[in-house]
């Protein structure tokens, strides 16, 4: 569905991604892992045609994403940016309804279906009662839930999410991840998310892209690429594998002499 | 109150402003005679006053205020800056320089207007050119370039005021403050207003999205660059037209969009028509006060827009803060 061909992403004097060729299959949930500044967000922007790659291309079906008309593209690819303006002119409902922008038939008002979908997503993110609140008055976590609700209102086939769990409390982290897993499993959506949480990455993602910076990357399934060596290389920090209830998880090693001793 | 009902209320406010503007003046006209003069224009004195003096003046004021409010609304969303106004391109400074130069040379009104138009086009081309030349365009650079160019133009304006003969200075100052006393036939400005509204209105939903930032808007399917070019064009034409009608009237373009937002019309599908109605109505009322309150003395309307607009906006802001605290 979505694939990259020989992708190269670079800033002047600094290469982030080099020769990246990946096919994102329907139903796959991907984690993009890497340190700050390793090119995770830059890659997501390139996948969403928000940034022109220095070489190679991103294909959606038979088309180069940058050539797909913007509205048609927005019906297929939804993006949760890492950061966006907090100043918004309207209420939470106004905000979430903007997810219907690429679908709207008339520019002068939302259809009953648009309103219905938005209301459903507002409730799914436990924002009922917040609908009429000015978006600008939300707390960080509430805003993140509203942004997720807007993305789900967009109903794309490809979800590109930059740190979707930021600011969220534990139940809402799980709610967002469960919903994304559901979209992949039941609607055949592609989910690609930048994550810093190894626990949730191993629990919810089928495929992994590790960006080491300077163009080096590793692609594969958890059992193949999530190794102690790879992760130590990736984060420059020692991690130890732990088996709990049949799950293989990674914990950061305790640094000697630091932290509370019980 | 639904938004549609709200727009009806705003229309009534604008209509009331226009009616008061026609009725009030050195000769005040009672409502029945006003209506009959409007419906059955005769050759009596009242009809002459209404059709030859008051109506053109009121319509000039309405189109000038409406154009400024439209341009201000567009600039605020395009630059994502609540302090943006129609003049940030250097349009006012350029037009003012042209018109002042014409006045200095003692040219006729038409030539002055032509020079003003030329100055506005040159100044905005300079601002756009400089902010585009650096590549990697962003709204902050445009804003900053506009402010810097405007400062330079202001220095030149001061120079002209110093060099101008004493007799010409008063007319120049009136023009600079914004004055509708010399506004001619209002029809061209009204036609421009209608055309620009028709062009801008279909972009209102895109403007709602654009307020979230360029990247977010693009990810939701807005062809950002194209929309920006069209809307900057609309804002520029609106600002130039307004300045050529009424001089550099201040505050309307800055505060009217905020007034309309504070009244609950933040969605651009309502904000655009709302700003046009209130901008037009507001300038008509300000002009009516400016020319009749201290008659025969006539004040430049720009003084009134600030004197009336500032307290209104401060009151609304104070009320909004109180709401937010609860």
CSV table of N, CA and C in Angstrom, one decimal, chain B residues 10-159:
chain,number,residue,atom,x,y,z
B,10,UNK,N,-26.0,40.9,13.3
B,10,UNK,CA,-24.9,41.8,12.8
B,10,UNK,C,-25.4,42.6,11.5
B,11,UNK,N,-26.2,41.9,10.7
B,11,UNK,CA,-26.7,42.7,9.5
B,11,UNK,C,-27.6,43.8,9.9
B,12,UNK,N,-28.4,43.6,11.0
B,12,UNK,CA,-29.3,44.7,11.4
B,12,UNK,C,-28.4,45.8,12.0
B,13,UNK,N,-27.3,45.5,12.8
B,13,UNK,CA,-26.5,46.5,13.3
B,13,UNK,C,-25.9,47.3,12.2
B,14,UNK,N,-25.4,46.6,11.1
B,14,UNK,CA,-24.8,47.4,10.0
B,14,UNK,C,-25.9,48.2,9.3
B,15,UNK,N,-27.1,47.7,9.1
B,15,UNK,CA,-28.1,48.5,8.5
B,15,UNK,C,-28.5,49.7,9.3
B,16,UNK,N,-28.6,49.5,10.6
B,16,UNK,CA,-28.9,50.6,11.5
B,16,UNK,C,-27.8,51.7,11.4
B,17,UNK,N,-26.6,51.2,11.4
B,17,UNK,CA,-25.5,52.2,11.2
B,17,UNK,C,-25.6,53.0,9.9
B,18,UNK,N,-26.0,52.3,8.9
B,18,UNK,CA,-26.1,53.0,7.6
B,18,UNK,C,-27.3,54.0,7.7
B,19,UNK,N,-28.4,53.6,8.3
B,19,UNK,CA,-29.6,54.5,8.4
B,19,UNK,C,-29.3,55.7,9.2
B,20,UNK,N,-28.6,55.5,10.3
B,20,UNK,CA,-28.2,56.6,11.2
B,20,UNK,C,-27.3,57.5,10.4
B,21,UNK,N,-26.3,56.9,9.7
B,21,UNK,CA,-25.4,57.7,8.9
B,21,UNK,C,-26.0,58.6,7.9
B,22,UNK,N,-27.1,58.1,7.3
B,22,UNK,CA,-27.8,58.9,6.3
B,22,UNK,C,-28.7,60.0,7.0
B,23,UNK,N,-29.3,59.6,8.1
B,23,UNK,CA,-30.2,60.5,8.8
B,23,UNK,C,-29.5,61.7,9.5
B,24,UNK,N,-28.3,61.4,10.1
B,24,UNK,CA,-27.7,62.3,10.9
B,24,UNK,C,-26.7,63.2,10.2
B,25,UNK,N,-26.6,64.5,10.6
B,25,UNK,CA,-25.7,65.4,10.0
B,25,UNK,C,-26.1,66.8,10.3
B,26,UNK,N,-25.6,67.8,9.6
B,26,UNK,CA,-25.9,69.2,9.9
B,26,UNK,C,-27.4,69.5,9.7
B,27,UNK,N,-28.0,68.8,8.7
B,27,UNK,CA,-29.4,68.8,8.6
B,27,UNK,C,-29.9,67.4,9.0
B,28,UNK,N,-30.6,67.2,10.1
B,28,UNK,CA,-31.0,65.9,10.5
B,28,UNK,C,-32.4,65.6,9.8
B,29,UNK,N,-32.5,64.3,9.3
B,29,UNK,CA,-33.7,64.0,8.6
B,29,UNK,C,-34.5,63.0,9.3
B,30,UNK,N,-35.7,63.2,9.6
B,30,UNK,CA,-36.6,62.3,10.3
B,30,UNK,C,-36.8,61.0,9.5
B,31,UNK,N,-37.0,59.9,10.2
B,31,UNK,CA,-37.1,58.6,9.5
B,31,UNK,C,-38.1,58.5,8.4
B,32,UNK,N,-39.4,59.0,8.6
B,32,UNK,CA,-40.3,58.9,7.5
B,32,UNK,C,-39.9,59.6,6.2
B,33,UNK,N,-39.3,60.8,6.4
B,33,UNK,CA,-38.8,61.6,5.2
B,33,UNK,C,-37.6,60.9,4.6
B,34,UNK,N,-36.8,60.3,5.5
B,34,UNK,CA,-35.6,59.5,4.9
B,34,UNK,C,-36.1,58.4,4.1
B,35,UNK,N,-37.1,57.6,4.6
B,35,UNK,CA,-37.6,56.5,3.8
B,35,UNK,C,-38.2,56.9,2.5
B,36,UNK,N,-39.0,58.0,2.5
B,36,UNK,CA,-39.6,58.4,1.3
B,36,UNK,C,-38.6,59.0,0.3
B,37,UNK,N,-37.6,59.7,0.8
B,37,UNK,CA,-36.5,60.2,-0.1
B,37,UNK,C,-35.8,59.0,-0.7
B,38,UNK,N,-35.6,57.9,0.1
B,38,UNK,CA,-34.8,56.8,-0.5
B,38,UNK,C,-35.7,56.0,-1.5
B,39,UNK,N,-37.0,55.9,-1.2
B,39,UNK,CA,-37.9,55.1,-2.1
B,39,UNK,C,-38.3,55.9,-3.3
B,40,UNK,N,-38.6,57.2,-3.1
B,40,UNK,CA,-39.1,58.0,-4.2
B,40,UNK,C,-38.2,59.3,-4.4
B,41,UNK,N,-37.0,59.1,-5.0
B,41,UNK,CA,-36.1,60.3,-5.0
B,41,UNK,C,-36.8,61.4,-5.9
B,42,UNK,N,-36.9,62.6,-5.3
B,42,UNK,CA,-37.5,63.7,-6.0
B,42,UNK,C,-36.4,64.8,-6.3
B,43,UNK,N,-36.9,66.0,-6.5
B,43,UNK,CA,-35.9,67.0,-6.7
B,43,UNK,C,-35.8,68.0,-5.5
B,44,UNK,N,-36.5,67.6,-4.4
B,44,UNK,CA,-36.4,68.4,-3.2
B,44,UNK,C,-35.1,68.4,-2.5
B,45,UNK,N,-34.9,69.3,-1.6
B,45,UNK,CA,-33.6,69.4,-0.9
B,45,UNK,C,-33.2,68.1,-0.1
B,46,UNK,N,-34.2,67.5,0.5
B,46,UNK,CA,-34.0,66.3,1.3
B,46,UNK,C,-33.4,65.2,0.4
B,47,UNK,N,-34.1,65.0,-0.8
B,47,UNK,CA,-33.6,64.0,-1.7
B,47,UNK,C,-32.2,64.3,-2.1
B,48,UNK,N,-31.9,65.5,-2.4
B,48,UNK,CA,-30.5,65.9,-2.8
B,48,UNK,C,-29.5,65.6,-1.8
B,49,UNK,N,-29.8,65.9,-0.5
B,49,UNK,CA,-28.9,65.7,0.6
B,49,UNK,C,-28.7,64.2,0.7
B,50,UNK,N,-29.8,63.4,0.7
B,50,UNK,CA,-29.7,62.0,0.8
B,50,UNK,C,-28.9,61.3,-0.3
B,51,UNK,N,-29.3,61.7,-1.5
B,51,UNK,CA,-28.7,60.9,-2.7
B,51,UNK,C,-27.3,61.5,-3.1
B,52,UNK,N,-27.1,62.8,-2.9
B,52,UNK,CA,-25.9,63.3,-3.5
B,52,UNK,C,-24.8,63.5,-2.4
B,53,UNK,N,-25.2,63.7,-1.1
B,53,UNK,CA,-24.2,63.9,-0.1
B,53,UNK,C,-24.1,62.7,0.8
B,54,UNK,N,-25.2,62.3,1.5
B,54,UNK,CA,-25.1,61.4,2.6
B,54,UNK,C,-24.8,59.9,2.1
B,55,UNK,N,-25.6,59.5,1.1
B,55,UNK,CA,-25.5,58.1,0.7
B,55,UNK,C,-24.2,57.8,0.1
B,56,UNK,N,-23.6,58.6,-0.8
B,56,UNK,CA,-22.2,58.3,-1.2
B,56,UNK,C,-21.2,58.2,-0.1
B,57,UNK,N,-21.3,59.2,0.8
B,57,UNK,CA,-20.4,59.2,2.0
B,57,UNK,C,-20.5,58.0,2.8
B,58,UNK,N,-21.8,57.6,3.1
B,58,UNK,CA,-22.0,56.5,4.0
B,58,UNK,C,-21.6,55.2,3.3
B,59,UNK,N,-21.8,55.1,2.0
B,59,UNK,CA,-21.4,53.8,1.3
B,59,UNK,C,-19.9,53.8,1.2
B,60,UNK,N,-19.3,55.0,1.0
B,60,UNK,CA,-17.8,55.0,1.0
B,60,UNK,C,-17.2,54.5,2.3
B,61,UNK,N,-17.8,55.0,3.4
B,61,UNK,CA,-17.4,54.6,4.7
B,61,UNK,C,-17.6,53.1,4.9
B,62,UNK,N,-18.8,52.6,4.5
B,62,UNK,CA,-19.1,51.2,4.7
B,62,UNK,C,-18.1,50.3,3.9
B,63,UNK,N,-17.8,50.7,2.7
B,63,UNK,CA,-16.9,49.8,1.9
B,63,UNK,C,-15.5,49.9,2.4
B,64,UNK,N,-15.1,51.1,2.8
B,64,UNK,CA,-13.8,51.3,3.4
B,64,UNK,C,-13.6,50.4,4.6
B,65,UNK,N,-14.5,50.5,5.6
B,65,UNK,CA,-14.4,49.8,6.8
B,65,UNK,C,-14.5,48.3,6.6
B,66,UNK,N,-15.4,47.9,5.7
B,66,UNK,CA,-15.6,46.4,5.4
B,66,UNK,C,-14.3,45.9,4.7
B,67,UNK,N,-13.7,46.6,3.8
B,67,UNK,CA,-12.5,46.1,3.2
B,67,UNK,C,-11.4,46.0,4.2
B,68,UNK,N,-11.2,47.0,5.1
B,68,UNK,CA,-10.2,46.9,6.1
B,68,UNK,C,-10.4,45.7,7.0
B,69,UNK,N,-11.6,45.5,7.4
B,69,UNK,CA,-11.9,44.4,8.3
B,69,UNK,C,-11.6,43.0,7.6
B,70,UNK,N,-12.0,43.0,6.3
B,70,UNK,CA,-11.7,41.7,5.6
B,70,UNK,C,-10.2,41.5,5.5
B,71,UNK,N,-9.5,42.6,5.1
B,71,UNK,CA,-8.0,42.4,5.0
B,71,UNK,C,-7.4,42.0,6.3
B,72,UNK,N,-7.9,42.6,7.4
B,72,UNK,CA,-7.4,42.3,8.7
B,72,UNK,C,-7.6,40.9,9.1
B,73,UNK,N,-8.8,40.4,8.9
B,73,UNK,CA,-9.1,39.0,9.2
B,73,UNK,C,-8.2,38.1,8.4
B,74,UNK,N,-8.0,38.4,7.1
B,74,UNK,CA,-7.2,37.5,6.3
B,74,UNK,C,-5.7,37.5,6.8
B,75,UNK,N,-5.2,38.7,7.1
B,75,UNK,CA,-3.8,38.8,7.5
B,75,UNK,C,-3.6,38.1,8.9
B,76,UNK,N,-4.6,38.2,9.7
B,76,UNK,CA,-4.4,37.5,11.1
B,76,UNK,C,-4.4,36.0,10.9
B,77,UNK,N,-5.1,35.4,10.0
B,77,UNK,CA,-5.0,34.0,9.9
B,77,UNK,C,-3.8,33.6,9.0
B,78,UNK,N,-3.5,34.4,8.0
B,78,UNK,CA,-2.3,34.0,7.2
B,78,UNK,C,-1.0,34.1,7.9
B,79,UNK,N,-0.9,35.1,8.8
B,79,UNK,CA,0.3,35.3,9.5
B,79,UNK,C,0.2,34.6,10.9
B,80,UNK,N,-0.9,34.0,11.2
B,80,UNK,CA,-1.2,33.4,12.5
B,80,UNK,C,-0.7,34.3,13.6
B,81,UNK,N,-1.1,35.6,13.5
B,81,UNK,CA,-0.6,36.6,14.5
B,81,UNK,C,-1.8,37.5,14.8
B,82,UNK,N,-2.3,37.6,16.0
B,82,UNK,CA,-3.4,38.4,16.4
B,82,UNK,C,-3.2,39.9,16.2
B,83,UNK,N,-1.9,40.3,16.1
B,83,UNK,CA,-1.6,41.7,16.0
B,83,UNK,C,-1.5,42.1,14.5
B,84,UNK,N,-1.6,41.2,13.6
B,84,UNK,CA,-1.5,41.6,12.2
B,84,UNK,C,-2.7,42.5,11.8
B,85,UNK,N,-2.4,43.4,10.9
B,85,UNK,CA,-3.5,44.3,10.4
B,85,UNK,C,-3.3,44.5,8.9
B,86,UNK,N,-4.2,45.1,8.2
B,86,UNK,CA,-4.1,45.2,6.7
B,86,UNK,C,-2.9,45.9,6.2
B,87,UNK,N,-2.2,46.6,7.1
B,87,UNK,CA,-1.1,47.5,6.6
B,87,UNK,C,0.3,46.8,6.8
B,88,UNK,N,0.4,45.5,7.2
B,88,UNK,CA,1.7,45.0,7.4
B,88,UNK,C,2.5,44.8,6.2
B,89,UNK,N,1.9,44.8,5.0
B,89,UNK,CA,2.7,44.7,3.7
B,89,UNK,C,3.5,46.0,3.4
B,90,UNK,N,3.2,47.1,4.2
B,90,UNK,CA,3.7,48.4,3.8
B,90,UNK,C,2.8,49.1,2.8
B,91,UNK,N,1.6,48.5,2.7
B,91,UNK,CA,0.6,49.1,1.7
B,91,UNK,C,0.2,50.5,2.1
B,92,UNK,N,0.0,50.7,3.4
B,92,UNK,CA,-0.4,52.1,3.9
B,92,UNK,C,0.7,53.1,3.7
B,93,UNK,N,1.9,52.7,4.1
B,93,UNK,CA,3.0,53.6,3.9
B,93,UNK,C,3.3,53.9,2.5
B,94,UNK,N,3.3,52.9,1.6
B,94,UNK,CA,3.5,53.1,0.2
B,94,UNK,C,2.4,54.0,-0.4
B,95,UNK,N,1.2,53.7,-0.1
B,95,UNK,CA,0.1,54.6,-0.7
B,95,UNK,C,0.2,56.0,-0.1
B,96,UNK,N,0.5,56.1,1.2
B,96,UNK,CA,0.6,57.4,1.8
B,96,UNK,C,1.7,58.2,1.1
B,97,UNK,N,2.8,57.6,0.9
B,97,UNK,CA,3.9,58.3,0.3
B,97,UNK,C,3.5,58.8,-1.1
B,98,UNK,N,2.8,58.0,-1.9
B,98,UNK,CA,2.4,58.4,-3.2
B,98,UNK,C,1.4,59.6,-3.2
B,99,UNK,N,0.4,59.4,-2.3
B,99,UNK,CA,-0.6,60.5,-2.2
B,99,UNK,C,0.0,61.8,-1.7
B,100,UNK,N,0.9,61.7,-0.7
B,100,UNK,CA,1.5,62.9,-0.1
B,100,UNK,C,2.4,63.6,-1.2
B,101,UNK,N,3.1,62.8,-1.9
B,101,UNK,CA,3.9,63.3,-3.0
B,101,UNK,C,3.0,64.1,-4.0
B,102,UNK,N,1.9,63.5,-4.3
B,102,UNK,CA,0.9,64.1,-5.2
B,102,UNK,C,0.4,65.4,-4.6
B,103,UNK,N,0.1,65.4,-3.3
B,103,UNK,CA,-0.4,66.7,-2.7
B,103,UNK,C,0.7,67.7,-2.7
B,104,UNK,N,2.0,67.3,-2.4
B,104,UNK,CA,3.1,68.2,-2.4
B,104,UNK,C,3.3,68.9,-3.7
B,105,UNK,N,3.0,68.1,-4.8
B,105,UNK,CA,3.2,68.7,-6.2
B,105,UNK,C,1.9,69.5,-6.6
B,106,UNK,N,0.8,69.4,-5.7
B,106,UNK,CA,-0.4,70.1,-6.0
B,106,UNK,C,-1.2,69.4,-7.2
B,107,UNK,N,-1.1,68.1,-7.3
B,107,UNK,CA,-1.8,67.4,-8.4
B,107,UNK,C,-3.2,67.2,-8.0
B,108,UNK,N,-4.1,66.8,-9.0
B,108,UNK,CA,-5.5,66.6,-8.8
B,108,UNK,C,-5.7,65.3,-8.1
B,109,UNK,N,-7.0,65.1,-7.7
B,109,UNK,CA,-7.3,63.9,-6.9
B,109,UNK,C,-7.0,62.6,-7.7
B,110,UNK,N,-7.3,62.6,-9.0
B,110,UNK,CA,-7.1,61.4,-9.7
B,110,UNK,C,-5.7,61.0,-9.8
B,111,UNK,N,-4.8,62.0,-10.0
B,111,UNK,CA,-3.4,61.8,-10.1
B,111,UNK,C,-2.9,61.3,-8.7
B,112,UNK,N,-3.4,61.9,-7.7
B,112,UNK,CA,-3.0,61.5,-6.3
B,112,UNK,C,-3.3,60.1,-6.1
B,113,UNK,N,-4.5,59.7,-6.5
B,113,UNK,CA,-5.0,58.3,-6.3
B,113,UNK,C,-4.0,57.4,-7.1
B,114,UNK,N,-3.7,57.8,-8.3
B,114,UNK,CA,-2.8,57.0,-9.1
B,114,UNK,C,-1.5,56.8,-8.5
B,115,UNK,N,-0.9,57.9,-8.0
B,115,UNK,CA,0.4,57.8,-7.3
B,115,UNK,C,0.3,56.9,-6.0
B,116,UNK,N,-0.8,57.1,-5.3
B,116,UNK,CA,-1.1,56.2,-4.1
B,116,UNK,C,-1.1,54.8,-4.5
B,117,UNK,N,-1.8,54.4,-5.6
B,117,UNK,CA,-1.9,53.0,-6.0
B,117,UNK,C,-0.5,52.5,-6.4
B,118,UNK,N,0.3,53.4,-7.1
B,118,UNK,CA,1.6,53.0,-7.5
B,118,UNK,C,2.5,52.8,-6.3
B,119,UNK,N,2.4,53.7,-5.3
B,119,UNK,CA,3.2,53.5,-4.1
B,119,UNK,C,2.9,52.3,-3.3
B,120,UNK,N,1.6,52.0,-3.2
B,120,UNK,CA,1.1,50.8,-2.5
B,120,UNK,C,1.7,49.5,-3.2
B,121,UNK,N,1.5,49.5,-4.5
B,121,UNK,CA,2.0,48.3,-5.3
B,121,UNK,C,3.5,48.1,-5.1
B,122,UNK,N,4.2,49.2,-5.2
B,122,UNK,CA,5.7,49.2,-5.1
B,122,UNK,C,6.1,48.7,-3.7
B,123,UNK,N,5.5,49.3,-2.7
B,123,UNK,CA,5.9,48.9,-1.3
B,123,UNK,C,5.6,47.5,-1.0
B,124,UNK,N,4.4,47.0,-1.4
B,124,UNK,CA,4.0,45.6,-1.1
B,124,UNK,C,4.9,44.6,-2.0
B,125,UNK,N,5.2,45.1,-3.2
B,125,UNK,CA,6.1,44.2,-4.0
B,125,UNK,C,7.5,44.1,-3.3
B,126,UNK,N,7.9,45.3,-2.8
B,126,UNK,CA,9.2,45.3,-2.1
B,126,UNK,C,9.2,44.3,-0.9
B,127,UNK,N,8.1,44.4,-0.1
B,127,UNK,CA,8.0,43.6,1.1
B,127,UNK,C,8.0,42.1,0.8
B,128,UNK,N,7.1,41.8,-0.2
B,128,UNK,CA,7.0,40.4,-0.6
B,128,UNK,C,8.3,39.9,-1.2
B,129,UNK,N,8.9,40.7,-2.1
B,129,UNK,CA,10.1,40.3,-2.8
B,129,UNK,C,11.2,40.0,-1.8
B,130,UNK,N,11.4,40.9,-0.8
B,130,UNK,CA,12.4,40.7,0.2
B,130,UNK,C,12.2,39.5,1.0
B,131,UNK,N,10.9,39.2,1.4
B,131,UNK,CA,10.7,38.1,2.3
B,131,UNK,C,10.7,36.8,1.5
B,132,UNK,N,10.5,36.8,0.2
B,132,UNK,CA,10.5,35.6,-0.6
B,132,UNK,C,11.9,35.3,-1.0
B,133,UNK,N,12.8,36.3,-1.2
B,133,UNK,CA,14.1,36.1,-1.8
B,133,UNK,C,14.9,35.2,-0.9
B,134,UNK,N,14.7,35.3,0.4
B,134,UNK,CA,15.5,34.5,1.3
B,134,UNK,C,15.3,33.1,1.2
B,135,UNK,N,14.2,32.7,0.5
B,135,UNK,CA,13.9,31.3,0.3
B,135,UNK,C,13.3,30.8,1.6
B,136,UNK,N,12.7,29.5,1.6
B,136,UNK,CA,12.1,28.9,2.8
B,136,UNK,C,11.2,30.0,3.5
B,137,UNK,N,10.2,30.3,2.8
B,137,UNK,CA,9.3,31.4,3.2
B,137,UNK,C,8.6,31.1,4.5
B,138,UNK,N,8.5,32.1,5.4
B,138,UNK,CA,7.7,31.9,6.5
B,138,UNK,C,7.0,33.2,6.9
B,139,UNK,N,5.9,33.1,7.6
B,139,UNK,CA,5.1,34.3,7.9
B,139,UNK,C,5.8,35.3,8.8
B,140,UNK,N,6.7,34.8,9.6
B,140,UNK,CA,7.4,35.8,10.5
B,140,UNK,C,8.3,36.7,9.8
B,141,UNK,N,9.0,36.2,8.7
B,141,UNK,CA,9.8,37.0,8.0
B,141,UNK,C,9.0,38.1,7.2
B,142,UNK,N,7.9,37.7,6.7
B,142,UNK,CA,7.0,38.7,6.0
B,142,UNK,C,6.6,39.8,7.0
B,143,UNK,N,6.2,39.4,8.2
B,143,UNK,CA,5.7,40.3,9.2
B,143,UNK,C,6.9,41.3,9.5
B,144,UNK,N,8.0,40.7,9.7
B,144,UNK,CA,9.2,41.6,10.1
B,144,UNK,C,9.6,42.5,9.0
B,145,UNK,N,9.7,41.9,7.8
B,145,UNK,CA,10.0,42.8,6.6
B,145,UNK,C,9.0,43.9,6.5
B,146,UNK,N,7.7,43.6,6.6
B,146,UNK,CA,6.7,44.6,6.5
B,146,UNK,C,6.9,45.7,7.5
B,147,UNK,N,7.2,45.3,8.8
B,147,UNK,CA,7.4,46.3,9.8
B,147,UNK,C,8.6,47.2,9.5
B,148,UNK,N,9.6,46.6,9.1
B,148,UNK,CA,10.9,47.4,8.8
B,148,UNK,C,10.6,48.3,7.6
B,149,UNK,N,10.0,47.8,6.5
B,149,UNK,CA,9.8,48.7,5.4
B,149,UNK,C,8.8,49.8,5.8
B,150,UNK,N,7.8,49.5,6.6
B,150,UNK,CA,6.9,50.6,7.0
B,150,UNK,C,7.6,51.6,7.8
B,151,UNK,N,8.6,51.2,8.6
B,151,UNK,CA,9.3,52.2,9.4
B,151,UNK,C,10.1,53.2,8.5
B,152,UNK,N,10.7,52.6,7.5
B,152,UNK,CA,11.4,53.4,6.5
B,152,UNK,C,10.5,54.4,5.8
B,153,UNK,N,9.3,53.9,5.4
B,153,UNK,CA,8.3,54.7,4.7
B,153,UNK,C,7.8,55.9,5.6
B,154,UNK,N,7.7,55.5,6.8
B,154,UNK,CA,7.2,56.5,7.8
B,154,UNK,C,8.2,57.7,7.9
B,155,UNK,N,9.5,57.3,7.9
B,155,UNK,CA,10.5,58.4,7.9
B,155,UNK,C,10.4,59.3,6.7
B,156,UNK,N,10.2,58.7,5.5
B,156,UNK,CA,10.0,59.5,4.3
B,156,UNK,C,8.8,60.4,4.4
B,157,UNK,N,7.7,59.9,5.0
B,157,UNK,CA,6.5,60.6,5.2
B,157,UNK,C,6.7,61.8,6.1
B,158,UNK,N,7.5,61.6,7.2
B,158,UNK,CA,7.8,62.7,8.1
B,158,UNK,C,8.6,63.8,7.3
B,159,UNK,N,9.5,63.3,6.5
B,159,UNK,CA,10.3,64.3,5.7
B,159,UNK,C,9.4,65.1,4.8
